[in-house]
Amino acid sequence: MHLVEEVCRGNPRAIARTISLIEDLEPQAEELVDALYPHTGTARVLGVTGSPGAGKSTLVDGLIAVERRRGRKVAVVAVDPSSPFSGGAILGDRLRMQSHATDPGVFIRSMASRGFLGGTAAATGDVIKVLDAAGYQTIFIETIGVGQTEIKIVELSDIVLLVLMPGAGDEIQAMKAGIMEIGDIFVINKKDLPGAEKLLAEIEYMLSFRKFAGDPAGAHSGSKDSPILMTSAVREEGVVQLMEAIDRYAEDLGGSGGLAERRRFRLRRELLGILNRKVHELMDVHIEVTKQLPGWVEQLHRRETRPYTLINEQIRNFMKERNGD
Ligand SMILES: Nc1nc2c(ncn2[C@@H]2O[C@H](COP(=O)(O)OP(=O)(O)O)[C@@H](O)[C@H]2O)c(=O)[nH]1
Ligand SMILES: [Mg+2]
């Protein structure tokens, strides 16, 4: 099976196989991603984040239906950054999106966290490229917005939806923690529950203070006033309106050049990420950092050397060896 061709033809087995190669950090994955790269750039990547239980998966399920009715192919990448052991949550996502399981126009994939977020983000970025090249026009990335992870979703998405629910009690907390900064579109899900109007007022109030002044050409490029939508994903209420709001937001972002700016920002982060990883690998292979580290620590501990001297020496030797090659 010629993987690149088959992926570009949208063959689900080829797509799944390529994603596995990326996840397993197989050497041929790099070549595959590069071969697919010229075929990417058309998908709309929508990040969906928010606390566990806010209704992200249910909402994505509803949005998939809207997109399918418009004849668009849809992919979902569910990233669970919390722990490699929380297979239960992933299973839950699968079940929730079951209604689309047999639809060939829908591709759903869960990605387990490898325990280091940078790695997950890099792998997820490559998986998105595979799905983009395979012709999925809308790609949802679902992740829990905790800790550092919500920053990553900004780096991977064209537009970020922040899903909140009334009565969770953690909303104000989340806002304080800076999660408000990352949402392009705010969704108050579970509007059928009490407290939805109060939450709406709170978000409107918080947003009135929000500024992106310090970030003129970064992840928030072209950010404009964030729409706030109210949905009830289980009752399928407000979901069509949410998709329309996403369309409008995307159109504005595309028209103002903000989308291109965001994508350039992402490429920049991605390239620096690859470079960092490669330099690390190179160092680890040639200087055998992992193997030598305990010895270095001992030398330092006994005051036999000094930190900068030691590292500079290692780098000098490495460069000399390289030049001798
Ligand atoms: N009352 C109510 N419950 C909802 C709504 N949307 C989702 N739920 C329920 O909330 C729970 C968590 O939903 P899920 O989509 O798994 O949330 P996620 O963890 O954010 O992906 C499930 O039991 C859903 O049925 C809603 O609009 N109203
Ligand atoms: Mg979920």
PDB file of C-alpha atoms in Angstrom, residues 6-269:
ATOM      1  CA  GLU A   6      -3.870   6.293  -0.222  1.00  0.00           C
ATOM      2  CA  VAL A   7      -4.082   8.960   2.477  1.00  0.00           C
ATOM      3  CA  CYS A   8      -4.653  11.623  -0.186  1.00  0.00           C
ATOM      4  CA  ARG A   9      -7.451   9.448  -1.597  1.00  0.00           C
ATOM      5  CA  GLY A  10      -8.994   9.381   1.858  1.00  0.00           C
ATOM      6  CA  ASN A  11      -8.487   5.679   2.542  1.00  0.00           C
ATOM      7  CA  PRO A  12      -9.346   5.329   6.265  1.00  0.00           C
ATOM      8  CA  ARG A  13      -7.028   2.365   6.800  1.00  0.00           C
ATOM      9  CA  ALA A  14      -4.088   4.267   5.316  1.00  0.00           C
ATOM     10  CA  ILE A  15      -4.970   7.265   7.474  1.00  0.00           C
ATOM     11  CA  ALA A  16      -5.136   5.159  10.629  1.00  0.00           C
ATOM     12  CA  ARG A  17      -1.855   3.457   9.800  1.00  0.00           C
ATOM     13  CA  THR A  18      -0.081   6.770   9.153  1.00  0.00           C
ATOM     14  CA  ILE A  19      -1.371   8.201  12.425  1.00  0.00           C
ATOM     15  CA  SER A  20      -0.097   5.129  14.288  1.00  0.00           C
ATOM     16  CA  LEU A  21       3.342   5.600  12.759  1.00  0.00           C
ATOM     17  CA  ILE A  22       3.345   9.208  13.940  1.00  0.00           C
ATOM     18  CA  GLU A  23       2.176   8.263  17.444  1.00  0.00           C
ATOM     19  CA  ASP A  24       4.787   5.551  17.731  1.00  0.00           C
ATOM     20  CA  LEU A  25       7.489   7.998  16.628  1.00  0.00           C
ATOM     21  CA  GLU A  26       8.501   5.638  13.824  1.00  0.00           C
ATOM     22  CA  PRO A  27      11.362   6.987  11.693  1.00  0.00           C
ATOM     23  CA  GLN A  28       9.363   6.860   8.454  1.00  0.00           C
ATOM     24  CA  ALA A  29       6.729   9.188   9.933  1.00  0.00           C
ATOM     25  CA  GLU A  30       8.834  12.258   9.173  1.00  0.00           C
ATOM     26  CA  GLU A  31       9.039  11.370   5.510  1.00  0.00           C
ATOM     27  CA  LEU A  32       5.312  10.677   5.340  1.00  0.00           C
ATOM     28  CA  VAL A  33       4.398  13.994   6.979  1.00  0.00           C
ATOM     29  CA  ASP A  34       6.709  15.840   4.569  1.00  0.00           C
ATOM     30  CA  ALA A  35       5.215  14.054   1.573  1.00  0.00           C
ATOM     31  CA  LEU A  36       1.713  14.978   2.745  1.00  0.00           C
ATOM     32  CA  TYR A  37       2.552  18.582   3.580  1.00  0.00           C
ATOM     33  CA  PRO A  38       2.002  20.013   0.064  1.00  0.00           C
ATOM     34  CA  HIS A  39      -1.528  18.599   0.204  1.00  0.00           C
ATOM     35  CA  THR A  40      -2.444  20.431   3.400  1.00  0.00           C
ATOM     36  CA  GLY A  41      -3.782  23.883   4.141  1.00  0.00           C
ATOM     37  CA  THR A  42      -7.448  23.582   3.286  1.00  0.00           C
ATOM     38  CA  ALA A  43      -8.934  22.160   6.483  1.00  0.00           C
ATOM     39  CA  ARG A  44     -10.533  24.351   9.103  1.00  0.00           C
ATOM     40  CA  VAL A  45      -9.093  23.354  12.480  1.00  0.00           C
ATOM     41  CA  LEU A  46     -11.396  24.003  15.414  1.00  0.00           C
ATOM     42  CA  GLY A  47     -10.102  23.553  18.947  1.00  0.00           C
ATOM     43  CA  VAL A  48     -12.725  22.658  21.531  1.00  0.00           C
ATOM     44  CA  THR A  49     -11.674  23.058  25.129  1.00  0.00           C
ATOM     45  CA  GLY A  50     -13.258  23.381  28.564  1.00  0.00           C
ATOM     46  CA  SER A  51     -13.576  21.535  31.837  1.00  0.00           C
ATOM     47  CA  PRO A  52     -14.323  17.814  31.863  1.00  0.00           C
ATOM     48  CA  GLY A  53     -18.063  17.276  31.714  1.00  0.00           C
ATOM     49  CA  ALA A  54     -18.859  20.658  30.169  1.00  0.00           C
ATOM     50  CA  GLY A  55     -20.290  18.826  27.182  1.00  0.00           C
ATOM     51  CA  LYS A  56     -17.485  19.171  24.631  1.00  0.00           C
ATOM     52  CA  SER A  57     -17.945  15.734  23.109  1.00  0.00           C
ATOM     53  CA  THR A  58     -21.719  16.034  22.977  1.00  0.00           C
ATOM     54  CA  LEU A  59     -21.368  19.415  21.333  1.00  0.00           C
ATOM     55  CA  VAL A  60     -18.815  18.151  18.807  1.00  0.00           C
ATOM     56  CA  ASP A  61     -21.209  15.320  18.029  1.00  0.00           C
ATOM     57  CA  GLY A  62     -23.881  17.904  17.233  1.00  0.00           C
ATOM     58  CA  LEU A  63     -21.512  20.032  15.155  1.00  0.00           C
ATOM     59  CA  ILE A  64     -20.452  16.962  13.177  1.00  0.00           C
ATOM     60  CA  ALA A  65     -24.096  16.452  12.233  1.00  0.00           C
ATOM     61  CA  VAL A  66     -24.376  20.072  11.058  1.00  0.00           C
ATOM     62  CA  GLU A  67     -21.227  19.760   8.957  1.00  0.00           C
ATOM     63  CA  ARG A  68     -22.334  16.439   7.479  1.00  0.00           C
ATOM     64  CA  ARG A  69     -25.642  17.955   6.415  1.00  0.00           C
ATOM     65  CA  ARG A  70     -23.602  20.558   4.518  1.00  0.00           C
ATOM     66  CA  GLY A  71     -21.694  17.722   2.849  1.00  0.00           C
ATOM     67  CA  ARG A  72     -18.410  18.424   4.583  1.00  0.00           C
ATOM     68  CA  LYS A  73     -16.059  15.660   5.693  1.00  0.00           C
ATOM     69  CA  VAL A  74     -15.246  15.860   9.392  1.00  0.00           C
ATOM     70  CA  ALA A  75     -12.470  14.509  11.584  1.00  0.00           C
ATOM     71  CA  VAL A  76     -12.176  14.584  15.357  1.00  0.00           C
ATOM     72  CA  VAL A  77      -8.972  14.257  17.327  1.00  0.00           C
ATOM     73  CA  ALA A  78      -9.645  13.711  21.025  1.00  0.00           C
ATOM     74  CA  VAL A  79      -6.545  14.458  23.052  1.00  0.00           C
ATOM     75  CA  ASP A  80      -6.571  13.417  26.671  1.00  0.00           C
ATOM     76  CA  PRO A  81      -3.650  15.165  28.265  1.00  0.00           C
ATOM     77  CA  SER A  82      -4.414  14.218  31.870  1.00  0.00           C
ATOM     78  CA  SER A  83      -2.900  10.793  32.107  1.00  0.00           C
ATOM     79  CA  PRO A  84      -2.055   7.735  30.057  1.00  0.00           C
ATOM     80  CA  PHE A  85      -4.313   5.736  32.357  1.00  0.00           C
ATOM     81  CA  SER A  86      -7.549   7.565  31.733  1.00  0.00           C
ATOM     82  CA  GLY A  87      -8.667   5.295  28.958  1.00  0.00           C
ATOM     83  CA  GLY A  88     -12.152   5.617  30.407  1.00  0.00           C
ATOM     84  CA  ALA A  89     -12.541   9.208  29.342  1.00  0.00           C
ATOM     85  CA  ILE A  90     -11.444   8.370  25.835  1.00  0.00           C
ATOM     86  CA  LEU A  91     -13.900   5.525  25.684  1.00  0.00           C
ATOM     87  CA  GLY A  92     -16.595   7.943  26.812  1.00  0.00           C
ATOM     88  CA  ASP A  93     -15.793  10.281  23.937  1.00  0.00           C
ATOM     89  CA  ARG A  94     -15.995   7.403  21.488  1.00  0.00           C
ATOM     90  CA  LEU A  95     -19.391   6.368  22.800  1.00  0.00           C
ATOM     91  CA  ARG A  96     -20.700   9.923  22.715  1.00  0.00           C
ATOM     92  CA  MET A  97     -19.738  10.262  19.079  1.00  0.00           C
ATOM     93  CA  GLN A  98     -21.032   6.808  18.247  1.00  0.00           C
ATOM     94  CA  SER A  99     -23.825   8.160  16.076  1.00  0.00           C
ATOM     95  CA  HIS A 100     -21.234   8.921  13.409  1.00  0.00           C
ATOM     96  CA  ALA A 101     -19.205   5.745  13.802  1.00  0.00           C
ATOM     97  CA  THR A 102     -20.418   4.180  10.580  1.00  0.00           C
ATOM     98  CA  ASP A 103     -20.367   7.360   8.479  1.00  0.00           C
ATOM     99  CA  PRO A 104     -17.424   7.193   6.032  1.00  0.00           C
ATOM    100  CA  GLY A 105     -17.324  11.000   5.976  1.00  0.00           C
ATOM    101  CA  VAL A 106     -16.396  11.084   9.654  1.00  0.00           C
ATOM    102  CA  PHE A 107     -13.068  10.046  11.158  1.00  0.00           C
ATOM    103  CA  ILE A 108     -12.632   9.919  14.935  1.00  0.00           C
ATOM    104  CA  ARG A 109      -9.331   9.299  16.648  1.00  0.00           C
ATOM    105  CA  SER A 110      -8.266   9.404  20.269  1.00  0.00           C
ATOM    106  CA  MET A 111      -4.702  10.294  21.081  1.00  0.00           C
ATOM    107  CA  ALA A 112      -3.191   9.241  24.340  1.00  0.00           C
ATOM    108  CA  SER A 113      -0.850  11.613  26.054  1.00  0.00           C
ATOM    109  CA  ARG A 114       2.722  10.424  26.231  1.00  0.00           C
ATOM    110  CA  GLY A 115       3.276  12.167  29.497  1.00  0.00           C
ATOM    111  CA  PHE A 116       5.102  15.080  27.944  1.00  0.00           C
ATOM    112  CA  LEU A 117       2.928  17.740  26.433  1.00  0.00           C
ATOM    113  CA  GLY A 118       5.317  19.053  23.850  1.00  0.00           C
ATOM    114  CA  GLY A 119       5.439  15.612  22.318  1.00  0.00           C
ATOM    115  CA  THR A 120       1.683  15.293  22.229  1.00  0.00           C
ATOM    116  CA  ALA A 121       1.323  18.697  20.637  1.00  0.00           C
ATOM    117  CA  ALA A 122       3.895  17.845  17.963  1.00  0.00           C
ATOM    118  CA  ALA A 123       2.259  14.501  17.209  1.00  0.00           C
ATOM    119  CA  THR A 124      -1.202  16.088  17.179  1.00  0.00           C
ATOM    120  CA  GLY A 125       0.026  18.743  14.759  1.00  0.00           C
ATOM    121  CA  ASP A 126       1.238  16.020  12.425  1.00  0.00           C
ATOM    122  CA  VAL A 127      -1.989  14.056  12.788  1.00  0.00           C
ATOM    123  CA  ILE A 128      -3.910  17.178  11.794  1.00  0.00           C
ATOM    124  CA  LYS A 129      -1.765  17.402   8.649  1.00  0.00           C
ATOM    125  CA  VAL A 130      -2.618  13.811   7.765  1.00  0.00           C
ATOM    126  CA  LEU A 131      -6.357  14.477   8.159  1.00  0.00           C
ATOM    127  CA  ASP A 132      -6.086  17.737   6.231  1.00  0.00           C
ATOM    128  CA  ALA A 133      -4.300  15.998   3.339  1.00  0.00           C
ATOM    129  CA  ALA A 134      -6.924  13.231   3.474  1.00  0.00           C
ATOM    130  CA  GLY A 135      -9.599  15.773   2.630  1.00  0.00           C
ATOM    131  CA  TYR A 136     -11.325  16.331   5.974  1.00  0.00           C
ATOM    132  CA  GLN A 137     -12.626  19.861   5.682  1.00  0.00           C
ATOM    133  CA  THR A 138     -13.396  20.417   9.328  1.00  0.00           C
ATOM    134  CA  ILE A 139     -11.136  19.026  12.029  1.00  0.00           C
ATOM    135  CA  PHE A 140     -12.127  19.231  15.683  1.00  0.00           C
ATOM    136  CA  ILE A 141      -9.493  18.867  18.393  1.00  0.00           C
ATOM    137  CA  GLU A 142     -11.085  18.159  21.749  1.00  0.00           C
ATOM    138  CA  THR A 143      -8.973  18.636  24.862  1.00  0.00           C
ATOM    139  CA  ILE A 144      -9.555  19.341  28.516  1.00  0.00           C
ATOM    140  CA  GLY A 145      -8.525  22.857  29.365  1.00  0.00           C
ATOM    141  CA  VAL A 146      -6.329  22.252  32.355  1.00  0.00           C
ATOM    142  CA  GLY A 147      -2.837  23.354  33.242  1.00  0.00           C
ATOM    143  CA  GLN A 148      -0.648  24.082  30.292  1.00  0.00           C
ATOM    144  CA  THR A 149      -2.637  22.168  27.739  1.00  0.00           C
ATOM    145  CA  GLU A 150      -5.004  24.925  26.728  1.00  0.00           C
ATOM    146  CA  ILE A 151      -2.019  26.883  25.454  1.00  0.00           C
ATOM    147  CA  LYS A 152      -1.221  24.026  23.109  1.00  0.00           C
ATOM    148  CA  ILE A 153      -4.686  23.985  21.656  1.00  0.00           C
ATOM    149  CA  VAL A 154      -4.182  27.604  20.638  1.00  0.00           C
ATOM    150  CA  GLU A 155      -1.035  26.559  18.831  1.00  0.00           C
ATOM    151  CA  LEU A 156      -2.876  23.881  16.894  1.00  0.00           C
ATOM    152  CA  SER A 157      -6.218  25.474  16.040  1.00  0.00           C
ATOM    153  CA  ASP A 158      -7.473  28.130  13.663  1.00  0.00           C
ATOM    154  CA  ILE A 159     -10.259  28.984  16.065  1.00  0.00           C
ATOM    155  CA  VAL A 160     -10.735  27.959  19.700  1.00  0.00           C
ATOM    156  CA  LEU A 161     -14.147  27.291  21.240  1.00  0.00           C
ATOM    157  CA  LEU A 162     -14.221  27.520  25.013  1.00  0.00           C
ATOM    158  CA  VAL A 163     -17.070  25.432  26.403  1.00  0.00           C
ATOM    159  CA  LEU A 164     -18.426  26.388  29.820  1.00  0.00           C
ATOM    160  CA  MET A 165     -21.421  25.201  31.766  1.00  0.00           C
ATOM    161  CA  PRO A 166     -23.512  26.824  34.455  1.00  0.00           C
ATOM    162  CA  GLY A 167     -23.218  25.847  38.085  1.00  0.00           C
ATOM    163  CA  ALA A 168     -19.787  24.299  37.744  1.00  0.00           C
ATOM    164  CA  GLY A 169     -18.416  26.798  40.231  1.00  0.00           C
ATOM    165  CA  ASP A 170     -15.027  26.698  38.597  1.00  0.00           C
ATOM    166  CA  GLU A 171     -15.846  29.208  35.911  1.00  0.00           C
ATOM    167  CA  ILE A 172     -14.564  32.275  37.678  1.00  0.00           C
ATOM    168  CA  GLN A 173     -11.559  30.256  38.733  1.00  0.00           C
ATOM    169  CA  ALA A 174     -10.899  29.306  35.130  1.00  0.00           C
ATOM    170  CA  MET A 175     -11.192  32.906  34.074  1.00  0.00           C
ATOM    171  CA  LYS A 176      -8.665  33.932  36.663  1.00  0.00           C
ATOM    172  CA  ALA A 177      -6.296  31.234  35.531  1.00  0.00           C
ATOM    173  CA  GLY A 178      -6.159  32.898  32.154  1.00  0.00           C
ATOM    174  CA  ILE A 179      -8.274  30.414  30.260  1.00  0.00           C
ATOM    175  CA  MET A 180     -10.469  33.285  29.090  1.00  0.00           C
ATOM    176  CA  GLU A 181      -7.567  34.493  27.008  1.00  0.00           C
ATOM    177  CA  ILE A 182      -7.624  31.537  24.695  1.00  0.00           C
ATOM    178  CA  GLY A 183     -11.258  31.447  23.606  1.00  0.00           C
ATOM    179  CA  ASP A 184     -12.274  32.920  20.267  1.00  0.00           C
ATOM    180  CA  ILE A 185     -15.854  31.802  20.690  1.00  0.00           C
ATOM    181  CA  PHE A 186     -17.496  31.189  24.045  1.00  0.00           C
ATOM    182  CA  VAL A 187     -20.092  28.485  24.400  1.00  0.00           C
ATOM    183  CA  ILE A 188     -22.339  28.268  27.421  1.00  0.00           C
ATOM    184  CA  ASN A 189     -23.507  24.702  27.118  1.00  0.00           C
ATOM    185  CA  LYS A 190     -26.246  23.120  29.247  1.00  0.00           C
ATOM    186  CA  LYS A 191     -28.354  26.240  28.953  1.00  0.00           C
ATOM    187  CA  ASP A 192     -31.205  23.992  30.040  1.00  0.00           C
ATOM    188  CA  LEU A 193     -29.693  24.016  33.552  1.00  0.00           C
ATOM    189  CA  PRO A 194     -30.186  26.838  36.063  1.00  0.00           C
ATOM    190  CA  GLY A 195     -27.578  29.588  36.156  1.00  0.00           C
ATOM    191  CA  ALA A 196     -26.957  29.901  32.418  1.00  0.00           C
ATOM    192  CA  GLU A 197     -28.060  33.550  32.263  1.00  0.00           C
ATOM    193  CA  LYS A 198     -25.918  34.423  35.253  1.00  0.00           C
ATOM    194  CA  LEU A 199     -22.905  32.799  33.628  1.00  0.00           C
ATOM    195  CA  LEU A 200     -23.603  34.738  30.434  1.00  0.00           C
ATOM    196  CA  ALA A 201     -23.541  38.010  32.369  1.00  0.00           C
ATOM    197  CA  GLU A 202     -20.308  37.006  34.085  1.00  0.00           C
ATOM    198  CA  ILE A 203     -18.585  36.141  30.832  1.00  0.00           C
ATOM    199  CA  GLU A 204     -19.742  39.346  29.172  1.00  0.00           C
ATOM    200  CA  TYR A 205     -18.343  41.257  32.123  1.00  0.00           C
ATOM    201  CA  MET A 206     -14.997  39.412  32.011  1.00  0.00           C
ATOM    202  CA  LEU A 207     -14.697  39.839  28.249  1.00  0.00           C
ATOM    203  CA  SER A 208     -15.197  43.575  28.489  1.00  0.00           C
ATOM    204  CA  PHE A 209     -11.745  43.712  30.120  1.00  0.00           C
ATOM    205  CA  ARG A 210     -10.009  41.405  27.724  1.00  0.00           C
ATOM    206  CA  LYS A 211      -7.267  42.791  25.562  1.00  0.00           C
ATOM    207  CA  PHE A 212      -4.795  41.201  23.218  1.00  0.00           C
ATOM    208  CA  ALA A 213      -2.550  44.232  23.034  1.00  0.00           C
ATOM    209  CA  GLY A 214       0.556  42.347  24.068  1.00  0.00           C
ATOM    210  CA  ASP A 215       0.121  39.775  21.366  1.00  0.00           C
ATOM    211  CA  PRO A 216      -0.178  41.633  18.059  1.00  0.00           C
ATOM    212  CA  ALA A 217       1.133  38.929  15.722  1.00  0.00           C
ATOM    213  CA  GLY A 218       0.740  35.778  17.724  1.00  0.00           C
ATOM    214  CA  ALA A 219      -1.782  33.104  18.423  1.00  0.00           C
ATOM    215  CA  HIS A 220      -4.531  35.655  18.863  1.00  0.00           C
ATOM    216  CA  SER A 221      -3.912  37.491  15.620  1.00  0.00           C
ATOM    217  CA  GLY A 222      -7.013  39.114  14.286  1.00  0.00           C
ATOM    218  CA  SER A 223      -8.976  38.345  17.431  1.00  0.00           C
ATOM    219  CA  LYS A 224     -12.100  40.373  17.540  1.00  0.00           C
ATOM    220  CA  ASP A 225     -14.963  40.531  19.941  1.00  0.00           C
ATOM    221  CA  SER A 226     -15.760  37.014  20.947  1.00  0.00           C
ATOM    222  CA  PRO A 227     -19.269  35.820  20.266  1.00  0.00           C
ATOM    223  CA  ILE A 228     -20.965  34.082  23.188  1.00  0.00           C
ATOM    224  CA  LEU A 229     -23.373  31.334  22.235  1.00  0.00           C
ATOM    225  CA  MET A 230     -25.766  29.393  24.406  1.00  0.00           C
ATOM    226  CA  THR A 231     -26.392  25.764  23.585  1.00  0.00           C
ATOM    227  CA  SER A 232     -27.980  22.662  24.917  1.00  0.00           C
ATOM    228  CA  ALA A 233     -26.023  19.955  23.208  1.00  0.00           C
ATOM    229  CA  VAL A 234     -28.219  17.117  24.501  1.00  0.00           C
ATOM    230  CA  ARG A 235     -31.369  18.834  23.269  1.00  0.00           C
ATOM    231  CA  GLU A 236     -29.637  19.824  20.023  1.00  0.00           C
ATOM    232  CA  GLU A 237     -30.474  23.468  20.682  1.00  0.00           C
ATOM    233  CA  GLY A 238     -28.273  26.293  19.483  1.00  0.00           C
ATOM    234  CA  VAL A 239     -25.871  24.004  17.675  1.00  0.00           C
ATOM    235  CA  VAL A 240     -26.724  25.252  14.171  1.00  0.00           C
ATOM    236  CA  GLN A 241     -26.397  28.835  15.440  1.00  0.00           C
ATOM    237  CA  LEU A 242     -23.018  27.964  16.907  1.00  0.00           C
ATOM    238  CA  MET A 243     -21.819  26.639  13.553  1.00  0.00           C
ATOM    239  CA  GLU A 244     -23.048  29.822  11.887  1.00  0.00           C
ATOM    240  CA  ALA A 245     -21.133  31.895  14.430  1.00  0.00           C
ATOM    241  CA  ILE A 246     -18.023  29.828  13.701  1.00  0.00           C
ATOM    242  CA  ASP A 247     -18.513  30.468   9.969  1.00  0.00           C
ATOM    243  CA  ARG A 248     -18.822  34.207  10.505  1.00  0.00           C
ATOM    244  CA  TYR A 249     -15.814  34.308  12.782  1.00  0.00           C
ATOM    245  CA  ALA A 250     -13.750  32.307  10.294  1.00  0.00           C
ATOM    246  CA  GLU A 251     -14.812  34.555   7.430  1.00  0.00           C
ATOM    247  CA  ASP A 252     -13.833  37.689   9.316  1.00  0.00           C
ATOM    248  CA  LEU A 253     -10.555  36.146  10.364  1.00  0.00           C
ATOM    249  CA  GLY A 254      -9.798  35.096   6.795  1.00  0.00           C
ATOM    250  CA  GLY A 255     -10.759  38.489   5.373  1.00  0.00           C
ATOM    251  CA  SER A 256      -8.654  40.475   7.822  1.00  0.00           C
ATOM    252  CA  GLY A 257      -5.543  38.379   7.226  1.00  0.00           C
ATOM    253  CA  GLY A 258      -5.703  37.226  10.844  1.00  0.00           C
ATOM    254  CA  LEU A 259      -5.997  33.574   9.902  1.00  0.00           C
ATOM    255  CA  ALA A 260      -2.856  33.661   7.762  1.00  0.00           C
ATOM    256  CA  GLU A 261      -1.084  35.444  10.595  1.00  0.00           C
ATOM    257  CA  ARG A 262      -2.149  32.752  13.071  1.00  0.00           C
ATOM    258  CA  ARG A 263      -1.040  30.007  10.738  1.00  0.00           C
ATOM    259  CA  ARG A 264       2.357  31.631  10.296  1.00  0.00           C
ATOM    260  CA  PHE A 265       2.650  31.866  14.060  1.00  0.00           C
ATOM    261  CA  ARG A 266       1.869  28.161  14.305  1.00  0.00           C
ATOM    262  CA  LEU A 267       4.465  27.270  11.663  1.00  0.00           C
ATOM    263  CA  ARG A 268       7.027  29.283  13.543  1.00  0.00           C
ATOM    264  CA  ARG A 269       6.277  27.443  16.791  1.00  0.00           C
TER     265      ARG A 269
END
